[in-house]
PDB file of C-alpha atoms in Angstrom:
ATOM      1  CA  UNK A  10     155.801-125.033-104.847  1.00 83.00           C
ATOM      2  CA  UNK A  11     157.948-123.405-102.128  1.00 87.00           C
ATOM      3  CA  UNK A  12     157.839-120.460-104.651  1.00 89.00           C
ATOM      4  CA  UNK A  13     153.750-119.987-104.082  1.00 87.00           C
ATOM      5  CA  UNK A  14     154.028-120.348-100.485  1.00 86.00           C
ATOM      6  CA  UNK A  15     155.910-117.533-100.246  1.00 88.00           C
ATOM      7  CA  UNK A  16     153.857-115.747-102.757  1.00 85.00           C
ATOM      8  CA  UNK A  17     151.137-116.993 -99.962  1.00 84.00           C
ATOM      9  CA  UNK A  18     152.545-115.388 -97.476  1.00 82.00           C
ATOM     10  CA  UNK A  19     153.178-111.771 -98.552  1.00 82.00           C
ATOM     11  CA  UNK A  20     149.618-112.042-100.001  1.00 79.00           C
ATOM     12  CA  UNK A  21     149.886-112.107-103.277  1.00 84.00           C
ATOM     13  CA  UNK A  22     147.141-114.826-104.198  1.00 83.00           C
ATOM     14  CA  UNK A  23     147.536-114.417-107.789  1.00 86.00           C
ATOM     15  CA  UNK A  24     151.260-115.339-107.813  1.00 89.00           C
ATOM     16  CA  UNK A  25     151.074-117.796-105.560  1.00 89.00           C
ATOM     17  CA  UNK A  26     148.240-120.161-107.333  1.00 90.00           C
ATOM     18  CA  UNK A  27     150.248-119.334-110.806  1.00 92.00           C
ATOM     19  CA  UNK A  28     152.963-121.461-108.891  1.00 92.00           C
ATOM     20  CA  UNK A  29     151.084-124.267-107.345  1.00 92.00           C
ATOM     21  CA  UNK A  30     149.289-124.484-111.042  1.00 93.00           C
ATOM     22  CA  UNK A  31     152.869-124.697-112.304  1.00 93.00           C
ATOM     23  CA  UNK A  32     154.036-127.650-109.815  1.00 93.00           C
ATOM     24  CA  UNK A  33     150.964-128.851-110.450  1.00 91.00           C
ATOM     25  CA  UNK A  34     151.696-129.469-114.070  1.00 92.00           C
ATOM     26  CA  UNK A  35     154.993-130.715-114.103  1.00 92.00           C
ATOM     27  CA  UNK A  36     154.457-132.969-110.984  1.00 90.00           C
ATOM     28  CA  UNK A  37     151.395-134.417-112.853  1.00 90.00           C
ATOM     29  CA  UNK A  38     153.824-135.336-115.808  1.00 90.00           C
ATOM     30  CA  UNK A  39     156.191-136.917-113.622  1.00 91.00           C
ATOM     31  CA  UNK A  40     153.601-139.100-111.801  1.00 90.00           C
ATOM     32  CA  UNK A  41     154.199-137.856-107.865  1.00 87.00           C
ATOM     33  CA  UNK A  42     151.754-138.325-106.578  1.00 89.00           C
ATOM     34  CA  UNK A  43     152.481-137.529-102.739  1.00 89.00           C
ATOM     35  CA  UNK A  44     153.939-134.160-104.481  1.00 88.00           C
ATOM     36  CA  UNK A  45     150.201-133.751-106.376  1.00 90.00           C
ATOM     37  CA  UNK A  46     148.635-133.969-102.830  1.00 90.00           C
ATOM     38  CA  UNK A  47     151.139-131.656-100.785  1.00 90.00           C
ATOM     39  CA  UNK A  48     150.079-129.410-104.026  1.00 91.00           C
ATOM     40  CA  UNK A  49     146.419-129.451-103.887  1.00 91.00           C
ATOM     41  CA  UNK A  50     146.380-129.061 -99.823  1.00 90.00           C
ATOM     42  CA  UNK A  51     148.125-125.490-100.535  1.00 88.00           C
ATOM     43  CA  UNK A  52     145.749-124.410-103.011  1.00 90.00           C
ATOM     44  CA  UNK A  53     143.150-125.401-100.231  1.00 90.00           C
ATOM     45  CA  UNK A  54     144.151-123.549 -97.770  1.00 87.00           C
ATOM     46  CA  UNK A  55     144.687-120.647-100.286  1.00 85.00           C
ATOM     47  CA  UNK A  56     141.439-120.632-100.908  1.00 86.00           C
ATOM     48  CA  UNK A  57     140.967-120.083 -97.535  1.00 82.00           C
ATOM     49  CA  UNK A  58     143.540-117.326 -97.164  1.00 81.00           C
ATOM     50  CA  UNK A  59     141.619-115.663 -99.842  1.00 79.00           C
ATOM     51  CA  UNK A  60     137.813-116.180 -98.287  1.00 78.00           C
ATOM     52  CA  UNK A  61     139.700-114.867 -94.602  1.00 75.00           C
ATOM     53  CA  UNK A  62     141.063-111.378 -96.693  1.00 74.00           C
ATOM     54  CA  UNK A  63     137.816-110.634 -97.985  1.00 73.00           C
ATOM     55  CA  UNK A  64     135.961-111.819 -94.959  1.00 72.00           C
ATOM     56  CA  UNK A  65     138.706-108.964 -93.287  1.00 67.00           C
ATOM     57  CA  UNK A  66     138.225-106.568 -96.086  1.00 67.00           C
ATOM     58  CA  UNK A  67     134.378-106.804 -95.215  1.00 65.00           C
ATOM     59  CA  UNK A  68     135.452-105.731 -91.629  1.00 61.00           C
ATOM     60  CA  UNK A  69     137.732-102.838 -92.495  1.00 54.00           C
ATOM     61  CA  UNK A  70     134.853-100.576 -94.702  1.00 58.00           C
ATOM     62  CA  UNK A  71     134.966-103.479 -97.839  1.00 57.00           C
ATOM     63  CA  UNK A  72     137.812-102.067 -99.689  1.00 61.00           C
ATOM     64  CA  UNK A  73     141.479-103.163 -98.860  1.00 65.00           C
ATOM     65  CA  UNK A  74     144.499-102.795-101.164  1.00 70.00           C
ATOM     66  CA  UNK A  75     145.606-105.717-103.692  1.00 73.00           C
ATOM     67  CA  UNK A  76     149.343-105.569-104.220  1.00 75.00           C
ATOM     68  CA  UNK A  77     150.356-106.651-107.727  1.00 81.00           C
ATOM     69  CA  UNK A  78     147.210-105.299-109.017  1.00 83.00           C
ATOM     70  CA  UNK A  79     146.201-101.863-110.933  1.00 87.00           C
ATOM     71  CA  UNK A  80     143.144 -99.637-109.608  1.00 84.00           C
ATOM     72  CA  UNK A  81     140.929-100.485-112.371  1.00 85.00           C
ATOM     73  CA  UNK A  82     141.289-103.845-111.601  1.00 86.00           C
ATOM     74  CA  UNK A  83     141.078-103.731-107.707  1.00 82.00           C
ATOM     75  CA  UNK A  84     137.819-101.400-107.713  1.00 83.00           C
ATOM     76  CA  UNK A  85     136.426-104.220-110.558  1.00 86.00           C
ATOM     77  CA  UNK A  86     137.193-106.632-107.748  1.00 82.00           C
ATOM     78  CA  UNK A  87     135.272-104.312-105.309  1.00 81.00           C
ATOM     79  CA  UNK A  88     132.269-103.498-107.706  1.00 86.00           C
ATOM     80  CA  UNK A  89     131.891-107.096-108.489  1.00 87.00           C
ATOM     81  CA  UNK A  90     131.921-108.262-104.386  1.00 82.00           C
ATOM     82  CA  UNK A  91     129.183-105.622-103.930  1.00 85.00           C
ATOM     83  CA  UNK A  92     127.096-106.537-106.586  1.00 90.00           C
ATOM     84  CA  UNK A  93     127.135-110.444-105.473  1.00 89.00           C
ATOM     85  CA  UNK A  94     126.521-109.391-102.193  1.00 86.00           C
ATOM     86  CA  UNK A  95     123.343-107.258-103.359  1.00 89.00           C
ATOM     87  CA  UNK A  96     122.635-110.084-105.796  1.00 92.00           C
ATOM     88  CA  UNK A  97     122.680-112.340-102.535  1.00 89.00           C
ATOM     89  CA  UNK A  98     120.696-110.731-100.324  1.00 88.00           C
ATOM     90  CA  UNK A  99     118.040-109.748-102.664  1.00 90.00           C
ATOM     91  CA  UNK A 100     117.424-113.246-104.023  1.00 90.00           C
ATOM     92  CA  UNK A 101     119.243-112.982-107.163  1.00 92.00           C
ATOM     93  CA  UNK A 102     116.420-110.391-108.137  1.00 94.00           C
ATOM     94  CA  UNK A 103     118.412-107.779-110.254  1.00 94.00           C
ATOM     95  CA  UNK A 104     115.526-105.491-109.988  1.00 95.00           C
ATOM     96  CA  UNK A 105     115.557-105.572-105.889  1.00 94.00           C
ATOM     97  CA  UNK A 106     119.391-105.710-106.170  1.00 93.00           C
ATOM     98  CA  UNK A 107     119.349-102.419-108.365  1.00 93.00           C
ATOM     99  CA  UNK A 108     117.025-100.756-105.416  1.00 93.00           C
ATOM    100  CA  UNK A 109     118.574-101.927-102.546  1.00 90.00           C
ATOM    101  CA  UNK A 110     122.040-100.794-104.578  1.00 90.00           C
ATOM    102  CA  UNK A 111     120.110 -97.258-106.156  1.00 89.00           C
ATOM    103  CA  UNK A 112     121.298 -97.722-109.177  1.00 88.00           C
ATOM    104  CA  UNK A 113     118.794 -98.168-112.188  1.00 91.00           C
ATOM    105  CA  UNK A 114     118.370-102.155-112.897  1.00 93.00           C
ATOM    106  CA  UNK A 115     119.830-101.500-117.054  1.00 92.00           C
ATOM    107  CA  UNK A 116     123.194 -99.925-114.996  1.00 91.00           C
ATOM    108  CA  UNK A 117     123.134-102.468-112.733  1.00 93.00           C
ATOM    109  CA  UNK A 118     122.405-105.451-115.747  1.00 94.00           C
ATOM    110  CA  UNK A 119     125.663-103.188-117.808  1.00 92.00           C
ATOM    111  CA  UNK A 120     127.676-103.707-114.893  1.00 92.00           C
ATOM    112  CA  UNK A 121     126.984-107.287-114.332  1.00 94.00           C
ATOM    113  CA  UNK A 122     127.613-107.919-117.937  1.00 93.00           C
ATOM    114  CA  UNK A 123     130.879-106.198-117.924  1.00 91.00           C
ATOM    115  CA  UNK A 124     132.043-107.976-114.710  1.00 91.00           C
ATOM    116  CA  UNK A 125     130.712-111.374-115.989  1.00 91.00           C
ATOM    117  CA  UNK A 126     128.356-111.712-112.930  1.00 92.00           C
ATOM    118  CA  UNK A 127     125.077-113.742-113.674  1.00 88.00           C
ATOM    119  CA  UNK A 128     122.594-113.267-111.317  1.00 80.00           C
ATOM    120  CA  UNK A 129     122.063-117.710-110.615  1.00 75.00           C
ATOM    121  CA  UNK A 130     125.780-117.997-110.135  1.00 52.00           C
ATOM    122  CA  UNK A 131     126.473-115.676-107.921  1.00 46.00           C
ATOM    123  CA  UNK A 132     127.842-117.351-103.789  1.00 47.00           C
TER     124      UNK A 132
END
């Protein structure tokens, strides 16, 4: 547990809920349950930590950089927050999405597929 706080707190989400999942787990099999709680109030609020650095990100041109993580994967993080976001403020209509985006809707629909984004289950 104190492990993912500390992962928390230099930002590196990933590593941190890996950790709490971990406590999670073996506090689970040892029935503590004041431990289970303390547990799931830090994934909470890293939840939060992670809506606040994309909410930030937003601020600061919609790109920052994800330590721990390759470039692939951080502009696949990027592409996929853009697409929501389109998806979101067009209705979940791929087709305005695709305009509003200018990308052709069967690049936009490959792109979706390949990021695993489907258009009802987007925020």
């Amino acid at each position: 547990l104190n492990l993912g706080v500390v992962y928390a707190e230099l930002g590196n989400f990933e590593a941190a809920e890996r950790c709490y999942l971990k406590s999670l787990e073996i506090k689970k099999e040892l029935s503590d349950e004041p431990g289970i709680k303390d547990i799931e109030k830090n994934m909470k609020m890293l939840e939060i930590r992670k809506q606040i650095k994309i909410e930030l990100a937003n601020k600061n041109g919609g790109f920052i950089f994800e330590e721990g993580k390759s470039y692939n994967e951080m502009i696949a993080n990027f592409d996929k927050h853009v697409i929501e976001e389109a998806l979101n403020r067009a209705e979940f209509n791929v087709s305005k999405a695709a305009q509003k985006l200018d990308l052709p809707t069967s690049t936009l629909r490959s792109k979706m597929e390949t990021l695993g984004i489907k258009p009802n289950k987007t925020k």
